CSV table of C-alpha atoms in Angstrom, one decimal:
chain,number,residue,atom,x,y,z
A,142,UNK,CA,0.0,0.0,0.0
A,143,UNK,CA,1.8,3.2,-1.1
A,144,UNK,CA,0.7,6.2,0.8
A,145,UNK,CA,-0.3,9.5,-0.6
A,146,UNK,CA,1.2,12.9,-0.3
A,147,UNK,CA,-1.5,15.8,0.6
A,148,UNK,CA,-0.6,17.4,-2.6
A,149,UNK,CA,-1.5,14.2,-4.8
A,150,UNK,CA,-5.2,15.2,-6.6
A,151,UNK,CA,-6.7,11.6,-4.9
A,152,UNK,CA,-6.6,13.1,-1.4
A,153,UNK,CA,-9.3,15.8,-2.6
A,154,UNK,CA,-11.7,12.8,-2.8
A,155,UNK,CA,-13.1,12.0,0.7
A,156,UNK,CA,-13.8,8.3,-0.2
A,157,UNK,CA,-9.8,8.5,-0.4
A,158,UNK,CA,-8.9,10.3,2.1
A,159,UNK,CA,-11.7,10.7,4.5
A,160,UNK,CA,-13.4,14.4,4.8
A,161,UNK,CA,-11.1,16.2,7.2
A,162,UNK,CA,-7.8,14.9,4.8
A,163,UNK,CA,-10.0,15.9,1.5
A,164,UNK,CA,-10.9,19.2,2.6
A,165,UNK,CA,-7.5,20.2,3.8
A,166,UNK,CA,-6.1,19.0,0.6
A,167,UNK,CA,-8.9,21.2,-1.2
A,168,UNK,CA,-7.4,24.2,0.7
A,169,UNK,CA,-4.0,23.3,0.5
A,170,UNK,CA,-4.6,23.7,-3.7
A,171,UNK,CA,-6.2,27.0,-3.2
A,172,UNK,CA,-3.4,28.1,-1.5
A,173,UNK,CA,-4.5,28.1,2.0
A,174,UNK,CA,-2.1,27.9,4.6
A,175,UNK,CA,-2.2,24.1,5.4
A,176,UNK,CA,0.6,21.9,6.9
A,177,UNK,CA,1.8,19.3,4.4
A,178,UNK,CA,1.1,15.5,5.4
A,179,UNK,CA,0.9,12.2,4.2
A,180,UNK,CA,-2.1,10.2,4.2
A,181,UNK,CA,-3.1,6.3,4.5
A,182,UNK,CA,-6.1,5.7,2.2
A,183,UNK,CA,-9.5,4.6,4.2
A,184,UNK,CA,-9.4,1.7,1.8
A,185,UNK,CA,-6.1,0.4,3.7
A,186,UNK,CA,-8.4,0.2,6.9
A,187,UNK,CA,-11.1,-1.9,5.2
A,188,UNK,CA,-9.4,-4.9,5.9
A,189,UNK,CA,-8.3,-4.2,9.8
A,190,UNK,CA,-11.7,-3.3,10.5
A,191,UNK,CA,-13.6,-6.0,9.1
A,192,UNK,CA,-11.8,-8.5,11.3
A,193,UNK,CA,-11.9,-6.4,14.2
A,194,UNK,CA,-16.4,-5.8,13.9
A,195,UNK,CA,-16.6,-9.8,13.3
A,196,UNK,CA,-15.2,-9.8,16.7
A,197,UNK,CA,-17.3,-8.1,18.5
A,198,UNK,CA,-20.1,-10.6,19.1
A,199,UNK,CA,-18.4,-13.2,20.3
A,200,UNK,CA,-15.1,-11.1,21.8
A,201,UNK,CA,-17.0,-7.5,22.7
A,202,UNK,CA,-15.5,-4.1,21.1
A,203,UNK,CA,-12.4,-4.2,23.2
A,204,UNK,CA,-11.5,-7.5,21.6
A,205,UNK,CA,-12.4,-6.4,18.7
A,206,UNK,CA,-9.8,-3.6,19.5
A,207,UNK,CA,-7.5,-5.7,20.2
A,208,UNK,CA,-8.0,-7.8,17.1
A,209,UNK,CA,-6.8,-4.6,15.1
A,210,UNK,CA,-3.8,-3.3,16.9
A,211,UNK,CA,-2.9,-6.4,16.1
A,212,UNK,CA,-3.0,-6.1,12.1
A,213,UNK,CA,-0.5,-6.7,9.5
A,214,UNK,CA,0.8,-2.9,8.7
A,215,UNK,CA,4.2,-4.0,6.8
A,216,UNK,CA,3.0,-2.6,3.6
A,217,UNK,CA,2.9,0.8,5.3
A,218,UNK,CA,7.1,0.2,6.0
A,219,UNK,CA,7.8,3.2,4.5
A,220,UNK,CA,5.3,5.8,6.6
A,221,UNK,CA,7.8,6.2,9.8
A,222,UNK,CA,10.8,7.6,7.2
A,223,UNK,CA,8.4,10.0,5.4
A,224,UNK,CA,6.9,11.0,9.3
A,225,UNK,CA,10.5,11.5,10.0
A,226,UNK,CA,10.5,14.2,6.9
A,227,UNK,CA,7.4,15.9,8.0
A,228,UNK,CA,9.2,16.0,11.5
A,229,UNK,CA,9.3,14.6,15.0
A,230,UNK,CA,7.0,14.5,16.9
A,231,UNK,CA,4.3,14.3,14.5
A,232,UNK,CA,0.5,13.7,15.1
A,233,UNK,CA,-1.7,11.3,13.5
A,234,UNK,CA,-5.1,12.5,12.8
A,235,UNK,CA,-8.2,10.3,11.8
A,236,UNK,CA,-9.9,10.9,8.9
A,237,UNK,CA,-13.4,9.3,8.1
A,238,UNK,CA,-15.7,9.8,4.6
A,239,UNK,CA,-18.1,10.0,7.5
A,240,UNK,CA,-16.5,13.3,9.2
A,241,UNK,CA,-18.1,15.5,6.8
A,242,UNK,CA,-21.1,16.3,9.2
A,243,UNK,CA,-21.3,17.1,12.8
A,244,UNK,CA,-22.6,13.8,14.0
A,245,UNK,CA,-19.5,12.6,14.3
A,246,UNK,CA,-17.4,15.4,15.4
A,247,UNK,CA,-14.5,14.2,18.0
A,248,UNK,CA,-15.8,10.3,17.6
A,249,UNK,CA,-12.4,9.1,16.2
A,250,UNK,CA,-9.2,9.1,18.4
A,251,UNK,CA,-6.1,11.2,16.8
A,252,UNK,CA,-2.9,11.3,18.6
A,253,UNK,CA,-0.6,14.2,19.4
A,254,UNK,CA,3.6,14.2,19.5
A,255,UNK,CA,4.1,10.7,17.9
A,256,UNK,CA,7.7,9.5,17.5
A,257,UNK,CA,8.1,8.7,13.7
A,258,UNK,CA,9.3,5.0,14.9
A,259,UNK,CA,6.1,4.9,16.7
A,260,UNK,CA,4.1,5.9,14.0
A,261,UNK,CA,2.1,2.7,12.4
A,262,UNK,CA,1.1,1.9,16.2
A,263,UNK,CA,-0.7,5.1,16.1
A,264,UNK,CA,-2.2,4.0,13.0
A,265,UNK,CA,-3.8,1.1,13.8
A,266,UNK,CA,-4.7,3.0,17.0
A,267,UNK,CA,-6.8,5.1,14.8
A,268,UNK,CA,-8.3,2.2,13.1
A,269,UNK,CA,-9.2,0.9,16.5
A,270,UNK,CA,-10.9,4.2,18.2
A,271,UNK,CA,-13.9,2.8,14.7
A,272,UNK,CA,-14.9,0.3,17.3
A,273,UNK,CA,-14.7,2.6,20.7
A,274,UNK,CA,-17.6,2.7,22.5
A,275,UNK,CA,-18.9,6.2,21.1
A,276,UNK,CA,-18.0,5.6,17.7
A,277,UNK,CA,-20.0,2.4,18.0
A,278,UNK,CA,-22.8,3.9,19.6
A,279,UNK,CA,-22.9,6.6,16.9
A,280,UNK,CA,-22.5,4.4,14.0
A,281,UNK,CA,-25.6,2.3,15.1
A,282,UNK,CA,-27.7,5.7,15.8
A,283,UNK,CA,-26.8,6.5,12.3
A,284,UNK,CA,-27.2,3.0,10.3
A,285,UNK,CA,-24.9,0.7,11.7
A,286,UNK,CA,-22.4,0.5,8.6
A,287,UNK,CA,-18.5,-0.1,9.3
A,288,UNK,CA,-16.7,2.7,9.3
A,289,UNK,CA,-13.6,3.3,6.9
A,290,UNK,CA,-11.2,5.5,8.3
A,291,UNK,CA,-7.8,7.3,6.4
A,292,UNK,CA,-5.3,8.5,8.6
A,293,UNK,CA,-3.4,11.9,8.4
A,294,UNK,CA,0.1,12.2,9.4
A,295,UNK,CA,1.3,16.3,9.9
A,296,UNK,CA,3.8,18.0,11.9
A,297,UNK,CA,3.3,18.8,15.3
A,298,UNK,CA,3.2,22.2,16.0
A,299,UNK,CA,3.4,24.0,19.4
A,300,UNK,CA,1.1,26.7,19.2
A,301,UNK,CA,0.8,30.0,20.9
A,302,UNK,CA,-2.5,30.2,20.2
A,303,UNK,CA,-5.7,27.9,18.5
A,304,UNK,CA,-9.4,28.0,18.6
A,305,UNK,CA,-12.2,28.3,16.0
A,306,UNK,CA,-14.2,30.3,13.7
A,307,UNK,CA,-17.5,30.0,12.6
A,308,UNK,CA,-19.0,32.5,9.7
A,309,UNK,CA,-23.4,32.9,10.4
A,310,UNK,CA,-25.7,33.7,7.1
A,311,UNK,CA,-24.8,37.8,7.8
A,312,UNK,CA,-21.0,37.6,7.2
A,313,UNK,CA,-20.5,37.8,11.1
A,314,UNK,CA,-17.5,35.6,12.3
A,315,UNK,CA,-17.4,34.0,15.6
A,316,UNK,CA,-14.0,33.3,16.8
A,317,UNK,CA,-13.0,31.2,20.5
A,318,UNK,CA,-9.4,31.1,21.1
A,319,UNK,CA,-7.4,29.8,23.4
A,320,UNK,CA,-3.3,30.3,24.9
A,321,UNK,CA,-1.5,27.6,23.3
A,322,UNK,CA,-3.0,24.5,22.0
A,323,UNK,CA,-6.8,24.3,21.2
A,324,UNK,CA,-7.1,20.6,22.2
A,325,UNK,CA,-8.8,21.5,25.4
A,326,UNK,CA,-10.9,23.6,24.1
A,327,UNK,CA,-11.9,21.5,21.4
A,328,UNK,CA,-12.4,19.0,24.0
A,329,UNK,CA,-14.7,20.7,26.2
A,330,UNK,CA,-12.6,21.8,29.0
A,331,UNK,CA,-11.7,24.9,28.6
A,332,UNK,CA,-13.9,28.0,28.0
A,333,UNK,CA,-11.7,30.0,25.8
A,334,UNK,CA,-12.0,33.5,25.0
A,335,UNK,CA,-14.8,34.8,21.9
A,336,UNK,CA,-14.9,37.2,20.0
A,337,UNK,CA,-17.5,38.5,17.3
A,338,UNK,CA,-16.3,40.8,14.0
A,339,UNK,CA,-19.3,41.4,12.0
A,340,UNK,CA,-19.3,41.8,8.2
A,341,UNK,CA,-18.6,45.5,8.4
A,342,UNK,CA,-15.4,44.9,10.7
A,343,UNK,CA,-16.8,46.0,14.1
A,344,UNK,CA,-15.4,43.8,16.9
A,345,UNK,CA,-17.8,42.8,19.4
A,346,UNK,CA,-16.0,41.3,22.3
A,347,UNK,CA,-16.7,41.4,26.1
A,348,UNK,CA,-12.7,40.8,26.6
A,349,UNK,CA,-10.2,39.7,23.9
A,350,UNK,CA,-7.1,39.5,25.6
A,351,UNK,CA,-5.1,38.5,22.3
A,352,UNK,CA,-3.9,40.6,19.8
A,353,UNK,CA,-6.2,42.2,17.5
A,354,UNK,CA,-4.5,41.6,14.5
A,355,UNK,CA,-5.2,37.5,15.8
A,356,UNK,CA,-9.0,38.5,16.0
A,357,UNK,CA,-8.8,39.9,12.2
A,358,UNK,CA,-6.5,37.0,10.6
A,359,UNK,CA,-8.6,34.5,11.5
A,360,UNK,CA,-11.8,36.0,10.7
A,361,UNK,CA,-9.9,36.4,6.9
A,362,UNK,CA,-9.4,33.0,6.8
A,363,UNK,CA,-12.7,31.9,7.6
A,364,UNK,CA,-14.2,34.0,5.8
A,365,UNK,CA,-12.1,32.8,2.8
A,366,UNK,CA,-12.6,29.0,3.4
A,367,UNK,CA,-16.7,30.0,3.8
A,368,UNK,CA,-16.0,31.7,0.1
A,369,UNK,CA,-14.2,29.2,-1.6
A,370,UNK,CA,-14.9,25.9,-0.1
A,371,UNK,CA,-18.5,26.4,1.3
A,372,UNK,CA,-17.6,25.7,4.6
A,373,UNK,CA,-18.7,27.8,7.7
A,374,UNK,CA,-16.5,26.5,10.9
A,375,UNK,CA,-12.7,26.3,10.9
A,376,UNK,CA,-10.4,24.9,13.2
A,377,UNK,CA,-6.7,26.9,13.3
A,378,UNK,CA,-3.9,27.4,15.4
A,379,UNK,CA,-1.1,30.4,15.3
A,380,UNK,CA,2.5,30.0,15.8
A,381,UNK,CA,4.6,33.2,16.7
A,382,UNK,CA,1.8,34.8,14.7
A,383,UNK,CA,2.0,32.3,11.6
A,384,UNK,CA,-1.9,31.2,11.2
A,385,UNK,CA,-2.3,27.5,10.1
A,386,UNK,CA,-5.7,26.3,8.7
A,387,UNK,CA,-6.2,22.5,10.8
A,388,UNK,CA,-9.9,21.6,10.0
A,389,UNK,CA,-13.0,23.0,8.1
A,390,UNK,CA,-15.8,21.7,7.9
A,391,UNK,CA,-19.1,21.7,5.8
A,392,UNK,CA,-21.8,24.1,6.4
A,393,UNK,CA,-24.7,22.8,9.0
A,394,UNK,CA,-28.2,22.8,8.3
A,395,UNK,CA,-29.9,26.2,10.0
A,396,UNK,CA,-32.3,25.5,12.9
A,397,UNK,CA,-35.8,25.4,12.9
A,398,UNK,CA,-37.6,28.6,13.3
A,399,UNK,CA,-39.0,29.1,17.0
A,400,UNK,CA,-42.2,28.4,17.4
A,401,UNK,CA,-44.5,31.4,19.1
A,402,UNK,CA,-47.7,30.5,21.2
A,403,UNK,CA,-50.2,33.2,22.5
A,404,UNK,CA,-49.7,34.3,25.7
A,405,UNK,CA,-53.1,32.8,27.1
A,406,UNK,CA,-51.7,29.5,26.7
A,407,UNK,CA,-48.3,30.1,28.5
A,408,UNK,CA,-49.8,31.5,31.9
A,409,UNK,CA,-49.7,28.1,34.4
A,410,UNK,CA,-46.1,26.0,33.9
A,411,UNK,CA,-47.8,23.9,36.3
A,412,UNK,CA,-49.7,22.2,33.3
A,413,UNK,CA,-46.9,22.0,31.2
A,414,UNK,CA,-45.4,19.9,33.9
A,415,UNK,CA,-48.2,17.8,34.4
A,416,UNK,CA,-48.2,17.5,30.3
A,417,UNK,CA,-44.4,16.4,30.2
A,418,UNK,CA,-44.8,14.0,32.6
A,419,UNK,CA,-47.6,12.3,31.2
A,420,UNK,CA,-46.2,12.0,28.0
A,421,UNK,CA,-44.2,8.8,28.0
A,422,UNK,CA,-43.8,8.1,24.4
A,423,UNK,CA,-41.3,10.3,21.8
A,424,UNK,CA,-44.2,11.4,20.2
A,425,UNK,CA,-46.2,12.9,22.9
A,426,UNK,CA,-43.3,14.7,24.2
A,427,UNK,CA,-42.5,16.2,20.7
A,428,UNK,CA,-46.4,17.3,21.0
A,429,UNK,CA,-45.9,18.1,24.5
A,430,UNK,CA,-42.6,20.6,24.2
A,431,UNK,CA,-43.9,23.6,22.4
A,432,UNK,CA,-46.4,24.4,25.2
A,433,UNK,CA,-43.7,23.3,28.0
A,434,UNK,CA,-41.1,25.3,26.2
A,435,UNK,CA,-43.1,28.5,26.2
A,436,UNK,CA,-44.7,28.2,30.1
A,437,UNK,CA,-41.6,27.1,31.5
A,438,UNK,CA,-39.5,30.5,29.6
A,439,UNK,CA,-41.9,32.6,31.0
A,440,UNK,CA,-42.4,31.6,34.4
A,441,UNK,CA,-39.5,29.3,35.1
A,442,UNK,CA,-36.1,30.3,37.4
A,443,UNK,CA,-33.5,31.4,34.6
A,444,UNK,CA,-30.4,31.2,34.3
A,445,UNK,CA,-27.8,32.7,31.9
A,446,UNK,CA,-25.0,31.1,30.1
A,447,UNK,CA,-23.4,30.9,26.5
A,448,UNK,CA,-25.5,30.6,23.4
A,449,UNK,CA,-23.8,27.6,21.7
A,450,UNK,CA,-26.4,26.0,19.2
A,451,UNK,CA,-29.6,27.9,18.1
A,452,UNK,CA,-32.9,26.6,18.8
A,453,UNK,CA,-35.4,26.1,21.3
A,454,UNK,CA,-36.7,22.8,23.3
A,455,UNK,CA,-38.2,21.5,26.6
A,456,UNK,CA,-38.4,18.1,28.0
A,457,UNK,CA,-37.5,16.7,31.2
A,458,UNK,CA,-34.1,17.6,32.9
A,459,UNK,CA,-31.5,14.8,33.3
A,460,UNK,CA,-28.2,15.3,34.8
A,461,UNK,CA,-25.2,13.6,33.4
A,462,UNK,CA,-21.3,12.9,34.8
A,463,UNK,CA,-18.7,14.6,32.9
A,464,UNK,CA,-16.8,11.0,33.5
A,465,UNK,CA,-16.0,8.7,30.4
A,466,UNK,CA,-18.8,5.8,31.9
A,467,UNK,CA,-21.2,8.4,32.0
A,468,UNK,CA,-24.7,7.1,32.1
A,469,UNK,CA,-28.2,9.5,33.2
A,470,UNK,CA,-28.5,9.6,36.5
A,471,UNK,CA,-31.8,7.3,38.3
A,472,UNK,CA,-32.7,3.6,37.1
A,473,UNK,CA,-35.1,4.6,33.9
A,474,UNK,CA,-32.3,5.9,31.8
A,475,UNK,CA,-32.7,9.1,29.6
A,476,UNK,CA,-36.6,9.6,29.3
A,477,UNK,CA,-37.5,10.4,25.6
A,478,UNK,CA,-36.9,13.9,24.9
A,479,UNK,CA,-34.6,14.9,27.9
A,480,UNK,CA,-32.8,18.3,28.2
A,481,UNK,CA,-29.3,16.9,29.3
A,482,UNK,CA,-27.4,18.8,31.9
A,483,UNK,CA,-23.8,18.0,32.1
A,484,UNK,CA,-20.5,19.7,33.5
A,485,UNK,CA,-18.8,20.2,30.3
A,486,UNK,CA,-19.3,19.8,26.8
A,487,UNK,CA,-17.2,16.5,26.4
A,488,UNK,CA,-17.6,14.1,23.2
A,489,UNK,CA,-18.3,10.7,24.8
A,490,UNK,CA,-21.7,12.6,25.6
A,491,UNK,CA,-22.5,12.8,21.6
A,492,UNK,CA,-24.3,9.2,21.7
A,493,UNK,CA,-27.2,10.8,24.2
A,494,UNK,CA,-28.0,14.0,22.0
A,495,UNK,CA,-29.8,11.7,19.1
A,496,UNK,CA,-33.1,11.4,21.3
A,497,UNK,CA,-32.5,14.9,23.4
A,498,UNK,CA,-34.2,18.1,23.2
A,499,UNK,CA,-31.7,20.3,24.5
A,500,UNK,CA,-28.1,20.3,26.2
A,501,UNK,CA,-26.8,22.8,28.8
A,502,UNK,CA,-23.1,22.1,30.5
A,503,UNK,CA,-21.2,24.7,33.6
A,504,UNK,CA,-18.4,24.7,31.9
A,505,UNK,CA,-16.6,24.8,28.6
A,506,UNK,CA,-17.4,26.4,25.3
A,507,UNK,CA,-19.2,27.0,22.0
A,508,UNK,CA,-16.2,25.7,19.9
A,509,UNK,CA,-16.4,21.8,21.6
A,510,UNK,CA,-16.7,19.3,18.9
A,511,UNK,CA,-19.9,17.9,21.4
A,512,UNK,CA,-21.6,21.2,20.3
A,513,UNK,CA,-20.8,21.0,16.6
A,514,UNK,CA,-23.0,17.6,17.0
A,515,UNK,CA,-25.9,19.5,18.6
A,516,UNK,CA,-25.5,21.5,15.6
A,517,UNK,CA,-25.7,18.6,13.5
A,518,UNK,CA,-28.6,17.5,14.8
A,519,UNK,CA,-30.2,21.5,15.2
A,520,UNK,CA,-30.6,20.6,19.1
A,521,UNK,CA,-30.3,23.9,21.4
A,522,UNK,CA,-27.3,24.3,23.5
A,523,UNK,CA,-26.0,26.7,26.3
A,524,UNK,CA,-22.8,26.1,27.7
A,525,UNK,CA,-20.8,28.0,30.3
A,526,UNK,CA,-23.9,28.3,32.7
A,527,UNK,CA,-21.2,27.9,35.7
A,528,UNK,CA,-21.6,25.5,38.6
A,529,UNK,CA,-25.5,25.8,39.4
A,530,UNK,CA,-26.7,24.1,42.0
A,531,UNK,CA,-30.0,24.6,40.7
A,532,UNK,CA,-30.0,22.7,37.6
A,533,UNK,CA,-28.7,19.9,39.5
A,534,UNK,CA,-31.6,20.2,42.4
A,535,UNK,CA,-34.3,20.3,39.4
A,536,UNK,CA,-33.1,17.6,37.6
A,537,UNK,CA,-33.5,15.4,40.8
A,538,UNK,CA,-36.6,16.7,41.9
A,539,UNK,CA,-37.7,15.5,38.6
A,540,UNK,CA,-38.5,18.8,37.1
A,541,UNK,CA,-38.3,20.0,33.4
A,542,UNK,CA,-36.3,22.4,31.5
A,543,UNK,CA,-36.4,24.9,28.3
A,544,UNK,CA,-32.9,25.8,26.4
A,545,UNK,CA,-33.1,29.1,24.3
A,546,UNK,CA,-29.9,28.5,22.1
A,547,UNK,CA,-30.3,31.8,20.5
A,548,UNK,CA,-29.6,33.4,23.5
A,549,UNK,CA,-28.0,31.7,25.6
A,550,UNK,CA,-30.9,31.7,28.1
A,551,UNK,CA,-32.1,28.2,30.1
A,552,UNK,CA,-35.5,28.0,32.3
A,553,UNK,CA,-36.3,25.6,35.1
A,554,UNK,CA,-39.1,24.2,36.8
A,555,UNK,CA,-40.2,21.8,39.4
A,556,UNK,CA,-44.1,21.1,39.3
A,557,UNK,CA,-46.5,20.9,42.3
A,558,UNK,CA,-46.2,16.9,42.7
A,559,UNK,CA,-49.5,16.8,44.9
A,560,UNK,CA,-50.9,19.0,41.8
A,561,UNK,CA,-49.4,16.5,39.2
A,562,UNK,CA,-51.0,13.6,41.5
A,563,UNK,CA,-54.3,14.5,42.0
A,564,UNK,CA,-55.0,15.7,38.7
């Protein structure tokens, strides 16, 4: 199996190269500033994880796992030497046909400040992370097909500074930035810093403790990748005030309109408790959440936080640990149509937004890959909320929630139980 420069037209094709690789190498032709890399074609994975998903019945995923770290990888004999060109350390990114979209945003393990001799471990590492338990979990949400997954080798960089950009409909750019590497930030750990420059130029920033010039680079560049490649969210990093383009992706779907109800019908939340927790099924509660939604805004306790993906919705709020095993809290599971309160945005949570109505975290920040899936899937999100108490008392008490993605606004409420009983 020969492996392919970035430069080489193939990698421009996602079936070759998986959608992160194939956009980059899309850029990289218009001139964009994009490290160079070397990439192992998703068809060299085929093999690896067909063996390893036969496994899984009898042996469970981590067999399965196992059964691929295992795999045959001397036709790649030549990848450590041209790592070793790139430089050392390198990192080894994954790259799936799939990654196009939000829904699976952070599912696939890549791996920072790889020795070159180390390199074809971290390889089959990446084919491995196809049969993790949130990229199995996603797959079968979304069809249950095998994955195929390319792998991207680039130089390791050190950054001084990394974040995000998103460009909205009006030419405004969005940009979150950290100090130094953006890995915890894309991660959900850290909050970072934002910053909006709207089409005319005007910065619009509570405090932007970067330079300025930072602010307007990356606002270029996204602005140029949303021009020339269609997409509206990049991914960069700046060293000594070099800007490198690291991921772009396609442009998301726009939410749903809000929906508006008369004021008459918004005046007891009381009832829209009652409503929610009558409606067992998916479908009632989809019937249910405009009403609850609207009762709950109004007369619910509010808190504030970060508008991360637009939208509205209500259901039922669940609290969930911001630990790798994290499961709802209480013995039903997640009721159909929960709003999910979590401490950060992190992306082991993606599996539980597919049947949510809303997601709110204390902690972290609009550029998380976990938000880009509730993008994905047009499912309102406010993060940065900060450690409330509240939200964790409702969600116990059994009470439900509304999430105003828009702006960043989040309404509880814990109904009358002896109300709720004897009606």
């Amino acid at each position: 199996m020969t492996t392919l420069p970035l430069t080489d037209p193939a990698c421009a094709d996602p079936s070759v190269a998986g959608a992160k690789a194939a956009r980059l190498a899309q850029a990289l032709a218009l001139g964009m500033p994009v490290l160079p890399g070397r990439v192992v074609p998703a068809s060299r994975s085929a093999q690896p994880l067909h063996d390893g998903f036969a496994l899984v019945p009898s042996a469970g995923a981590h067999g399965g796992q196992l059964a691929v770290m295992d795999a045959d990888t001397s036709d790649l004999a030549e990848l450590p030497a041209q790592a070793r060109a790139l430089g050392d350390p390198v990192v080894v990114r994954s790259s799936s046909p799939w990654e196009g979209t939000g829904n699976w945003s952070g599912a696939f393990t890549s791996y920072l400040d790889v020795a070159p001799d180390h390199v074809l471990t971290a390889v089959r590492g990446v084919w491995a992370s196809a049969l993790g338990r949130d990229a199995l979990e996603r797959s079968a949400r979304l069809g249950g097909a095998e994955p195929r997954l390319a792998v991207l080798v680039q130089p390791r960089l050190r950054p001084t500074h990394g974040g995000t950009a998103d460009v909205a409909p009006d030419g405004t750019v969005t940009v979150v930035a950290v100090a130094g590497d953006p890995v915890p930030l894309l991660h959900g750990w850290d909050p970072g810093q934002l910053a909006r420059r709207t089409s005319d130029g005007a910065v619009q920033a509570a405090q932007w403790p970067f330079d300025a010039e930072l602010l307007h680079a990356v606002a270029d560049l996204a602005v140029d990748v949303r021009d020339r490649l269609g997409d509206d969210r990049i991914e960069w990093a700046s060293v000594d005030g070099r800007l490198h383009l690291l991921q772009c992706t396609a442009a998301t779907e726009p939410a749903a309109e809000p929906l508006e109800l008369p004021a008459a019908e918004v005046e007891s939340p009381h009832a829209a408790h009652e409503l929610m927790q009558r409606a067992t099924s998916r479908g009632d509660r989809l019937r249910a959440e405009p009403l609850a939604y609207a009762s709950v805004m109004a007369h619910g306790e509010q808190v504030r936080g970060t508008p991360a993906a637009p939208g509205i919705g209500a259901g039922p709020l669940v609290y969930v640990d911001g630990v790798p095993s994290a499961a709802p809290k209480g013995a039903g599971g997640t009721p159909a149509r929960a709003v999910l309160v979590a401490p950060r945005p992190l992306p082991h949570l993606a599996p539980l937004l597919w049947d949510a109505s809303g997601l709110i975290t204390f902690g972290g920040s609009p550029a998380a890959h976990l938000v880009e899936v509730a993008r994905s899937l047009n499912l309102p999100a406010v993060v940065g909320c900060g450690v409330d108490e509240s939200l964790v008392r409702t969600a116990r008490a059994g009470g439900i929630a509304a999430v105003d993605g828009d702006n960043g606004v989040v309404a509880t409420h814990v109904g009358n139980r002896e109300e709720v009983h004897d009606g």
